[in-house]
PDB file of C-alpha atoms and ligand atoms in Angstrom:
ATOM      1  CA  MET G   1      21.301  77.751 -31.982  1.00  0.00           C
ATOM      2  CA  GLY G   2      22.246  74.501 -30.331  1.00  0.00           C
ATOM      3  CA  SER G   3      19.536  71.867 -30.529  1.00  0.00           C
ATOM      4  CA  ASP G   4      16.072  71.124 -29.147  1.00  0.00           C
ATOM      5  CA  VAL G   5      17.485  68.675 -26.615  1.00  0.00           C
ATOM      6  CA  ARG G   6      19.935  71.242 -25.243  1.00  0.00           C
ATOM      7  CA  LYS G   7      18.677  74.301 -23.374  1.00  0.00           C
ATOM      8  CA  ASN G   8      20.821  77.380 -23.944  1.00  0.00           C
ATOM      9  CA  LEU G   9      22.872  78.430 -20.939  1.00  0.00           C
ATOM     10  CA  ILE G  10      24.312  81.895 -20.331  1.00  0.00           C
ATOM     11  CA  ALA G  11      26.648  81.843 -17.337  1.00  0.00           C
ATOM     12  CA  GLY G  12      28.216  84.870 -15.657  1.00  0.00           C
ATOM     13  CA  ASN G  13      31.651  84.271 -14.141  1.00  0.00           C
ATOM     14  CA  TRP G  14      32.195  87.183 -11.768  1.00  0.00           C
ATOM     15  CA  LYS G  15      35.735  86.063 -10.899  1.00  0.00           C
ATOM     16  CA  MET G  16      37.183  87.989  -7.911  1.00  0.00           C
ATOM     17  CA  HIS G  17      34.776  90.903  -8.177  1.00  0.00           C
ATOM     18  CA  ALA G  18      31.998  92.239  -5.936  1.00  0.00           C
ATOM     19  CA  THR G  19      31.520  92.170  -2.165  1.00  0.00           C
ATOM     20  CA  HIS G  20      28.412  90.382  -0.944  1.00  0.00           C
ATOM     21  CA  LEU G  21      26.629  93.746  -0.795  1.00  0.00           C
ATOM     22  CA  ASP G  22      27.526  94.493  -4.425  1.00  0.00           C
ATOM     23  CA  ALA G  23      26.438  90.980  -5.377  1.00  0.00           C
ATOM     24  CA  ILE G  24      22.957  91.429  -3.892  1.00  0.00           C
ATOM     25  CA  GLN G  25      22.463  94.569  -5.967  1.00  0.00           C
ATOM     26  CA  MET G  26      23.837  92.951  -9.117  1.00  0.00           C
ATOM     27  CA  VAL G  27      21.506  89.971  -8.998  1.00  0.00           C
ATOM     28  CA  GLN G  28      18.499  92.162  -8.147  1.00  0.00           C
ATOM     29  CA  LYS G  29      19.253  94.520 -11.029  1.00  0.00           C
ATOM     30  CA  LEU G  30      19.681  91.571 -13.373  1.00  0.00           C
ATOM     31  CA  SER G  31      16.329  90.142 -12.310  1.00  0.00           C
ATOM     32  CA  TYR G  32      14.535  93.451 -13.050  1.00  0.00           C
ATOM     33  CA  ARG G  33      15.811  93.264 -16.634  1.00  0.00           C
ATOM     34  CA  LEU G  34      14.680  89.688 -17.359  1.00  0.00           C
ATOM     35  CA  ASP G  35      11.237  88.150 -17.616  1.00  0.00           C
ATOM     36  CA  HIS G  36       9.566  84.752 -17.760  1.00  0.00           C
ATOM     37  CA  GLY G  37      10.033  84.447 -21.524  1.00  0.00           C
ATOM     38  CA  ASP G  38      13.790  84.942 -21.196  1.00  0.00           C
ATOM     39  CA  TYR G  39      14.099  82.124 -18.660  1.00  0.00           C
ATOM     40  CA  GLU G  40      12.028  79.849 -20.924  1.00  0.00           C
ATOM     41  CA  ARG G  41      14.544  80.364 -23.668  1.00  0.00           C
ATOM     42  CA  VAL G  42      17.776  80.538 -21.708  1.00  0.00           C
ATOM     43  CA  GLU G  43      19.002  79.128 -18.428  1.00  0.00           C
ATOM     44  CA  VAL G  44      20.594  82.087 -16.619  1.00  0.00           C
ATOM     45  CA  LEU G  45      23.418  81.431 -14.176  1.00  0.00           C
ATOM     46  CA  VAL G  46      25.565  83.685 -11.986  1.00  0.00           C
ATOM     47  CA  CYS G  47      28.807  82.490 -10.376  1.00  0.00           C
ATOM     48  CA  PRO G  48      29.851  84.981  -7.677  1.00  0.00           C
ATOM     49  CA  PRO G  49      32.810  84.536  -5.304  1.00  0.00           C
ATOM     50  CA  PHE G  50      32.297  82.148  -2.360  1.00  0.00           C
ATOM     51  CA  THR G  51      31.693  85.050   0.049  1.00  0.00           C
ATOM     52  CA  SER G  52      28.595  86.108  -1.904  1.00  0.00           C
ATOM     53  CA  LEU G  53      26.965  82.708  -2.403  1.00  0.00           C
ATOM     54  CA  ARG G  54      24.812  82.805   0.732  1.00  0.00           C
ATOM     55  CA  SER G  55      23.607  86.359   0.059  1.00  0.00           C
ATOM     56  CA  VAL G  56      22.763  85.650  -3.574  1.00  0.00           C
ATOM     57  CA  GLN G  57      21.032  82.394  -2.610  1.00  0.00           C
ATOM     58  CA  THR G  58      18.846  84.351  -0.171  1.00  0.00           C
ATOM     59  CA  VAL G  59      17.875  86.924  -2.827  1.00  0.00           C
ATOM     60  CA  ILE G  60      17.042  84.189  -5.334  1.00  0.00           C
ATOM     61  CA  GLU G  61      14.898  82.269  -2.832  1.00  0.00           C
ATOM     62  CA  THR G  62      13.178  85.272  -1.242  1.00  0.00           C
ATOM     63  CA  ASP G  63      12.278  86.864  -4.576  1.00  0.00           C
ATOM     64  CA  HIS G  64      11.528  83.499  -6.261  1.00  0.00           C
ATOM     65  CA  LEU G  65      13.955  84.264  -9.089  1.00  0.00           C
ATOM     66  CA  SER G  66      14.646  81.778 -11.877  1.00  0.00           C
ATOM     67  CA  ILE G  67      18.335  82.717 -11.875  1.00  0.00           C
ATOM     68  CA  LYS G  68      20.582  79.753 -11.024  1.00  0.00           C
ATOM     69  CA  LEU G  69      23.523  79.928  -8.630  1.00  0.00           C
ATOM     70  CA  GLY G  70      27.003  78.641  -9.445  1.00  0.00           C
ATOM     71  CA  ALA G  71      30.424  78.529  -7.772  1.00  0.00           C
ATOM     72  CA  GLN G  72      33.782  79.254  -9.399  1.00  0.00           C
ATOM     73  CA  ASN G  73      35.795  76.465  -7.817  1.00  0.00           C
ATOM     74  CA  VAL G  74      35.660  73.568  -5.362  1.00  0.00           C
ATOM     75  CA  ASN G  75      38.002  71.267  -3.497  1.00  0.00           C
ATOM     76  CA  PRO G  76      37.229  67.622  -4.361  1.00  0.00           C
ATOM     77  CA  ASN G  77      37.655  66.316  -0.800  1.00  0.00           C
ATOM     78  CA  ASP G  78      34.620  65.778   1.451  1.00  0.00           C
ATOM     79  CA  GLN G  79      36.190  67.548   4.440  1.00  0.00           C
ATOM     80  CA  GLY G  80      39.456  67.730   6.345  1.00  0.00           C
ATOM     81  CA  ALA G  81      42.633  69.703   6.899  1.00  0.00           C
ATOM     82  CA  PHE G  82      42.554  71.817   3.719  1.00  0.00           C
ATOM     83  CA  THR G  83      42.890  75.353   5.030  1.00  0.00           C
ATOM     84  CA  GLY G  84      41.097  77.874   2.862  1.00  0.00           C
ATOM     85  CA  GLU G  85      39.249  75.332   0.733  1.00  0.00           C
ATOM     86  CA  ILE G  86      35.519  74.735   0.169  1.00  0.00           C
ATOM     87  CA  SER G  87      33.945  71.282  -0.189  1.00  0.00           C
ATOM     88  CA  PRO G  88      31.248  70.108  -2.633  1.00  0.00           C
ATOM     89  CA  ALA G  89      28.747  69.530   0.209  1.00  0.00           C
ATOM     90  CA  MET G  90      29.228  73.110   1.454  1.00  0.00           C
ATOM     91  CA  LEU G  91      28.269  74.391  -1.995  1.00  0.00           C
ATOM     92  CA  ALA G  92      25.368  71.983  -2.498  1.00  0.00           C
ATOM     93  CA  LYS G  93      23.835  73.110   0.821  1.00  0.00           C
ATOM     94  CA  LEU G  94      23.744  76.691  -0.516  1.00  0.00           C
ATOM     95  CA  SER G  95      21.594  75.546  -3.466  1.00  0.00           C
ATOM     96  CA  VAL G  96      24.556  75.871  -5.816  1.00  0.00           C
ATOM     97  CA  SER G  97      23.681  73.937  -8.954  1.00  0.00           C
ATOM     98  CA  TYR G  98      26.772  74.503 -11.139  1.00  0.00           C
ATOM     99  CA  VAL G  99      30.495  74.624 -10.395  1.00  0.00           C
ATOM    100  CA  ILE G 100      33.108  76.010 -12.798  1.00  0.00           C
ATOM    101  CA  VAL G 101      35.938  73.480 -12.913  1.00  0.00           C
ATOM    102  CA  GLY G 102      39.394  73.949 -14.414  1.00  0.00           C
ATOM    103  CA  HIS G 103      39.078  77.567 -15.513  1.00  0.00           C
ATOM    104  CA  SER G 104      42.246  78.596 -17.366  1.00  0.00           C
ATOM    105  CA  GLU G 105      43.086  81.081 -14.596  1.00  0.00           C
ATOM    106  CA  ARG G 106      43.094  78.210 -12.087  1.00  0.00           C
ATOM    107  CA  ARG G 107      45.148  76.037 -14.417  1.00  0.00           C
ATOM    108  CA  GLN G 108      47.694  78.802 -15.108  1.00  0.00           C
ATOM    109  CA  LEU G 109      47.852  80.802 -11.866  1.00  0.00           C
ATOM    110  CA  PHE G 110      47.197  78.014  -9.358  1.00  0.00           C
ATOM    111  CA  GLY G 111      48.811  75.090 -11.158  1.00  0.00           C
ATOM    112  CA  GLU G 112      45.729  72.861 -11.384  1.00  0.00           C
ATOM    113  CA  SER G 113      46.476  69.652 -13.271  1.00  0.00           C
ATOM    114  CA  ASP G 114      44.148  67.646 -15.503  1.00  0.00           C
ATOM    115  CA  ALA G 115      44.147  64.875 -12.871  1.00  0.00           C
ATOM    116  CA  PHE G 116      43.087  67.256 -10.069  1.00  0.00           C
ATOM    117  CA  ILE G 117      40.423  68.735 -12.349  1.00  0.00           C
ATOM    118  CA  ASN G 118      39.089  65.235 -13.032  1.00  0.00           C
ATOM    119  CA  GLN G 119      38.795  64.637  -9.250  1.00  0.00           C
ATOM    120  CA  LYS G 120      36.791  67.861  -8.988  1.00  0.00           C
ATOM    121  CA  MET G 121      34.485  66.724 -11.805  1.00  0.00           C
ATOM    122  CA  ARG G 122      33.785  63.470  -9.944  1.00  0.00           C
ATOM    123  CA  SER G 123      33.165  65.290  -6.658  1.00  0.00           C
ATOM    124  CA  VAL G 124      30.769  67.834  -8.182  1.00  0.00           C
ATOM    125  CA  PHE G 125      28.602  65.107  -9.722  1.00  0.00           C
ATOM    126  CA  ASP G 126      28.731  63.083  -6.495  1.00  0.00           C
ATOM    127  CA  ALA G 127      27.344  66.085  -4.597  1.00  0.00           C
ATOM    128  CA  GLY G 128      24.430  66.386  -7.044  1.00  0.00           C
ATOM    129  CA  MET G 129      25.695  69.478  -8.871  1.00  0.00           C
ATOM    130  CA  THR G 130      26.767  70.005 -12.494  1.00  0.00           C
ATOM    131  CA  PRO G 131      30.346  70.888 -13.441  1.00  0.00           C
ATOM    132  CA  ILE G 132      31.209  73.397 -16.156  1.00  0.00           C
ATOM    133  CA  LEU G 133      34.526  72.022 -17.417  1.00  0.00           C
ATOM    134  CA  CYS G 134      36.678  74.779 -18.940  1.00  0.00           C
ATOM    135  CA  VAL G 135      39.108  73.973 -21.726  1.00  0.00           C
ATOM    136  CA  GLY G 136      41.077  76.091 -24.174  1.00  0.00           C
ATOM    137  CA  GLU G 137      44.375  76.614 -25.933  1.00  0.00           C
ATOM    138  CA  THR G 138      46.982  79.369 -25.595  1.00  0.00           C
ATOM    139  CA  GLU G 139      47.752  81.769 -28.429  1.00  0.00           C
ATOM    140  CA  ALA G 140      51.042  79.946 -29.085  1.00  0.00           C
ATOM    141  CA  GLU G 141      49.219  76.604 -29.331  1.00  0.00           C
ATOM    142  CA  ARG G 142      46.722  78.095 -31.778  1.00  0.00           C
ATOM    143  CA  ASP G 143      49.530  79.599 -33.889  1.00  0.00           C
ATOM    144  CA  GLU G 144      51.450  76.339 -34.064  1.00  0.00           C
ATOM    145  CA  GLY G 145      48.308  74.393 -35.009  1.00  0.00           C
ATOM    146  CA  SER G 146      48.016  72.346 -31.818  1.00  0.00           C
ATOM    147  CA  ALA G 147      44.771  73.846 -30.476  1.00  0.00           C
ATOM    148  CA  MET G 148      42.781  70.667 -31.076  1.00  0.00           C
ATOM    149  CA  ASP G 149      45.439  68.443 -29.497  1.00  0.00           C
ATOM    150  CA  ARG G 150      45.434  70.618 -26.390  1.00  0.00           C
ATOM    151  CA  VAL G 151      41.670  70.927 -26.082  1.00  0.00           C
ATOM    152  CA  GLY G 152      41.122  67.261 -26.938  1.00  0.00           C
ATOM    153  CA  SER G 153      43.440  66.117 -24.168  1.00  0.00           C
ATOM    154  CA  GLN G 154      41.866  68.507 -21.637  1.00  0.00           C
ATOM    155  CA  VAL G 155      38.389  67.176 -22.455  1.00  0.00           C
ATOM    156  CA  ALA G 156      39.470  63.522 -22.356  1.00  0.00           C
ATOM    157  CA  ALA G 157      41.237  63.962 -19.002  1.00  0.00           C
ATOM    158  CA  GLY G 158      38.411  66.041 -17.532  1.00  0.00           C
ATOM    159  CA  ILE G 159      35.626  63.574 -18.353  1.00  0.00           C
ATOM    160  CA  ALA G 160      37.529  60.343 -17.612  1.00  0.00           C
ATOM    161  CA  GLY G 161      35.428  57.932 -15.575  1.00  0.00           C
ATOM    162  CA  LEU G 162      32.108  59.752 -15.958  1.00  0.00           C
ATOM    163  CA  SER G 163      28.968  57.734 -16.716  1.00  0.00           C
ATOM    164  CA  ASP G 164      26.945  58.282 -19.886  1.00  0.00           C
ATOM    165  CA  GLU G 165      24.223  59.923 -17.813  1.00  0.00           C
ATOM    166  CA  GLU G 166      26.786  62.346 -16.330  1.00  0.00           C
ATOM    167  CA  LEU G 167      28.240  63.089 -19.773  1.00  0.00           C
ATOM    168  CA  GLY G 168      24.757  64.051 -20.946  1.00  0.00           C
ATOM    169  CA  ARG G 169      24.344  66.508 -18.043  1.00  0.00           C
ATOM    170  CA  LEU G 170      27.866  67.895 -18.346  1.00  0.00           C
ATOM    171  CA  VAL G 171      28.614  71.436 -19.519  1.00  0.00           C
ATOM    172  CA  VAL G 172      31.931  72.169 -21.255  1.00  0.00           C
ATOM    173  CA  ALA G 173      33.102  75.742 -21.858  1.00  0.00           C
ATOM    174  CA  TYR G 174      35.543  76.209 -24.713  1.00  0.00           C
ATOM    175  CA  GLU G 175      37.536  79.315 -23.805  1.00  0.00           C
ATOM    176  CA  PRO G 176      40.584  80.121 -25.924  1.00  0.00           C
ATOM    177  CA  ILE G 177      43.010  81.683 -23.437  1.00  0.00           C
ATOM    178  CA  TRP G 178      43.993  84.447 -25.851  1.00  0.00           C
ATOM    179  CA  ALA G 179      40.362  85.617 -25.940  1.00  0.00           C
ATOM    180  CA  ILE G 180      39.772  85.797 -22.173  1.00  0.00           C
ATOM    181  CA  GLY G 181      39.571  89.356 -20.898  1.00  0.00           C
ATOM    182  CA  THR G 182      41.393  90.667 -23.966  1.00  0.00           C
ATOM    183  CA  GLY G 183      38.507  91.944 -26.078  1.00  0.00           C
ATOM    184  CA  LYS G 184      39.633  89.504 -28.807  1.00  0.00           C
ATOM    185  CA  THR G 185      36.925  86.959 -29.612  1.00  0.00           C
ATOM    186  CA  ALA G 186      37.277  83.859 -31.728  1.00  0.00           C
ATOM    187  CA  SER G 187      35.250  84.261 -34.918  1.00  0.00           C
ATOM    188  CA  ALA G 188      31.854  82.585 -34.649  1.00  0.00           C
ATOM    189  CA  ASP G 189      32.984  80.009 -37.230  1.00  0.00           C
ATOM    190  CA  ASP G 190      36.211  79.182 -35.363  1.00  0.00           C
ATOM    191  CA  ALA G 191      34.358  79.010 -32.043  1.00  0.00           C
ATOM    192  CA  ASP G 192      31.748  76.700 -33.597  1.00  0.00           C
ATOM    193  CA  GLU G 193      34.420  74.469 -35.077  1.00  0.00           C
ATOM    194  CA  MET G 194      36.117  74.098 -31.685  1.00  0.00           C
ATOM    195  CA  CYS G 195      32.818  73.586 -29.828  1.00  0.00           C
ATOM    196  CA  GLY G 196      31.914  70.896 -32.380  1.00  0.00           C
ATOM    197  CA  PHE G 197      35.312  69.333 -31.785  1.00  0.00           C
ATOM    198  CA  VAL G 198      34.656  69.346 -28.014  1.00  0.00           C
ATOM    199  CA  ARG G 199      31.330  67.595 -28.650  1.00  0.00           C
ATOM    200  CA  SER G 200      33.058  64.983 -30.809  1.00  0.00           C
ATOM    201  CA  GLN G 201      35.525  64.316 -27.964  1.00  0.00           C
ATOM    202  CA  VAL G 202      32.625  63.711 -25.569  1.00  0.00           C
ATOM    203  CA  GLY G 203      31.083  61.611 -28.359  1.00  0.00           C
ATOM    204  CA  ALA G 204      34.128  59.359 -28.335  1.00  0.00           C
ATOM    205  CA  ALA G 205      32.965  58.273 -24.860  1.00  0.00           C
ATOM    206  CA  SER G 206      29.227  58.251 -25.682  1.00  0.00           C
ATOM    207  CA  SER G 207      27.793  59.601 -28.937  1.00  0.00           C
ATOM    208  CA  GLU G 208      24.280  59.522 -27.504  1.00  0.00           C
ATOM    209  CA  ALA G 209      25.299  61.567 -24.433  1.00  0.00           C
ATOM    210  CA  ALA G 210      27.263  64.069 -26.527  1.00  0.00           C
ATOM    211  CA  GLU G 211      24.040  65.199 -28.220  1.00  0.00           C
ATOM    212  CA  ARG G 212      22.861  66.338 -24.776  1.00  0.00           C
ATOM    213  CA  THR G 213      26.157  67.812 -23.539  1.00  0.00           C
ATOM    214  CA  ARG G 214      26.014  71.581 -23.622  1.00  0.00           C
ATOM    215  CA  VAL G 215      29.069  73.314 -25.022  1.00  0.00           C
ATOM    216  CA  LEU G 216      29.547  77.014 -24.262  1.00  0.00           C
ATOM    217  CA  TYR G 217      31.909  79.512 -25.826  1.00  0.00           C
ATOM    218  CA  GLY G 218      33.798  81.888 -23.537  1.00  0.00           C
ATOM    219  CA  GLY G 219      36.279  84.700 -24.138  1.00  0.00           C
ATOM    220  CA  SER G 220      35.226  88.356 -24.439  1.00  0.00           C
ATOM    221  CA  VAL G 221      31.565  87.537 -25.024  1.00  0.00           C
ATOM    222  CA  ASN G 222      29.544  90.765 -25.095  1.00  0.00           C
ATOM    223  CA  PRO G 223      26.157  92.078 -26.293  1.00  0.00           C
ATOM    224  CA  GLY G 224      27.667  92.785 -29.718  1.00  0.00           C
ATOM    225  CA  ASN G 225      29.013  89.321 -30.526  1.00  0.00           C
ATOM    226  CA  ILE G 226      26.684  86.925 -28.702  1.00  0.00           C
ATOM    227  CA  ALA G 227      24.007  86.680 -31.414  1.00  0.00           C
ATOM    228  CA  GLY G 228      26.534  85.556 -34.028  1.00  0.00           C
ATOM    229  CA  LEU G 229      27.899  82.921 -31.665  1.00  0.00           C
ATOM    230  CA  MET G 230      24.452  81.647 -30.637  1.00  0.00           C
ATOM    231  CA  ALA G 231      23.472  81.197 -34.299  1.00  0.00           C
ATOM    232  CA  LYS G 232      25.993  78.367 -34.562  1.00  0.00           C
ATOM    233  CA  ARG G 233      25.028  74.721 -34.400  1.00  0.00           C
ATOM    234  CA  ASP G 234      27.432  73.525 -31.735  1.00  0.00           C
ATOM    235  CA  ILE G 235      27.358  76.574 -29.447  1.00  0.00           C
ATOM    236  CA  ASP G 236      24.763  76.201 -26.683  1.00  0.00           C
ATOM    237  CA  GLY G 237      25.559  79.352 -24.736  1.00  0.00           C
ATOM    238  CA  GLY G 238      28.284  81.511 -23.270  1.00  0.00           C
ATOM    239  CA  LEU G 239      30.549  81.755 -20.242  1.00  0.00           C
ATOM    240  CA  VAL G 240      30.773  85.490 -19.717  1.00  0.00           C
ATOM    241  CA  GLY G 241      33.358  87.262 -17.548  1.00  0.00           C
ATOM    242  CA  GLY G 242      33.699  91.054 -17.849  1.00  0.00           C
ATOM    243  CA  ALA G 243      30.279  91.651 -19.414  1.00  0.00           C
ATOM    244  CA  SER G 244      28.527  89.731 -16.621  1.00  0.00           C
ATOM    245  CA  LEU G 245      29.544  92.344 -14.023  1.00  0.00           C
ATOM    246  CA  ASP G 246      27.223  94.969 -15.494  1.00  0.00           C
ATOM    247  CA  PRO G 247      23.564  93.874 -15.170  1.00  0.00           C
ATOM    248  CA  ASP G 248      22.550  95.884 -18.270  1.00  0.00           C
ATOM    249  CA  GLN G 249      25.212  94.240 -20.402  1.00  0.00           C
ATOM    250  CA  PHE G 250      24.641  90.775 -18.980  1.00  0.00           C
ATOM    251  CA  ALA G 251      20.874  91.043 -19.535  1.00  0.00           C
ATOM    252  CA  SER G 252      21.601  92.044 -23.156  1.00  0.00           C
ATOM    253  CA  VAL G 253      23.790  88.960 -23.566  1.00  0.00           C
ATOM    254  CA  VAL G 254      21.004  86.767 -22.129  1.00  0.00           C
ATOM    255  CA  ARG G 255      18.500  88.385 -24.551  1.00  0.00           C
ATOM    256  CA  TYR G 256      20.851  87.823 -27.473  1.00  0.00           C
ATOM    257  CA  TRP G 257      18.017  87.557 -30.049  1.00  0.00           C
ATOM    258  CA  MET G 258      16.704  91.093 -29.343  1.00  0.00           C
TER     259      MET G 258
HETATM  260  P1  PGA B 301      35.817  87.363 -20.314  1.00  0.00           P
HETATM  261  O1  PGA B 301      36.024  86.095 -19.340  1.00  0.00           O
HETATM  262  O2  PGA B 301      34.375  87.307 -20.792  1.00  0.00           O
HETATM  263  O3  PGA B 301      36.075  88.567 -19.451  1.00  0.00           O
HETATM  264  O4  PGA B 301      36.765  87.231 -21.437  1.00  0.00           O
HETATM  265  C1  PGA B 301      35.481  84.843 -19.645  1.00  0.00           C
HETATM  266  C2  PGA B 301      35.942  83.810 -18.637  1.00  0.00           C
HETATM  267  O5  PGA B 301      37.122  83.830 -18.261  1.00  0.00           O
HETATM  268  O6  PGA B 301      35.157  82.944 -18.210  1.00  0.00           O
END
């Protein structure tokens, strides 16, 4: 449901799936399933791997699609001896408008710290793009009742130093780690409670900006559970992994009201 000042955002995180040839087909198929009215209601974003960004950008521009392009990661440095890394300017030049920052897989598998994630946030804004800051607790943290402590500290560290204007443009994705790729979803009420908590943490920095900050839920979002999530006050959209790889399923998530 969100609010009138916040446009719903459905973002597909393709993770390490699809060659650039697959990606071209996926975005074309998605576009055939969506129309003008859908884009009016929902901002639609796909985040393919780096190797597909140029190809997907070309499809979007050639076919005049309203689908937005996002990246899954960035290195916060402008340039330099960082073998294998990609800079903010390289992404911005490909018409990338969003960058996923601090996904739990990057925190867990690649050891990204809150401080490094905060540097990425700064660099994404500086390059004129919008970060999607991912936060979320483990199953053990949820069981021991420390989910809010964990998520609160991730939000506070991630947004440190941002201006009120940047906080208003920011997107935060609440993704409980136990729900990612497992088929287990947080109940819509629990997800809404945590997304509201995320908003209150942004509100501690600027209550006015927090009304504009979009908060997404992520973790096994699919065509069957999206409507219940979107009905909630503090949920402004979804960050969708597995279900975003199939254009039929992803289009059904985008058209959650149908
Ligand atoms: P999932 O992934 O939808 O496959 O659970 C979500 C994510 O990790 O962003």
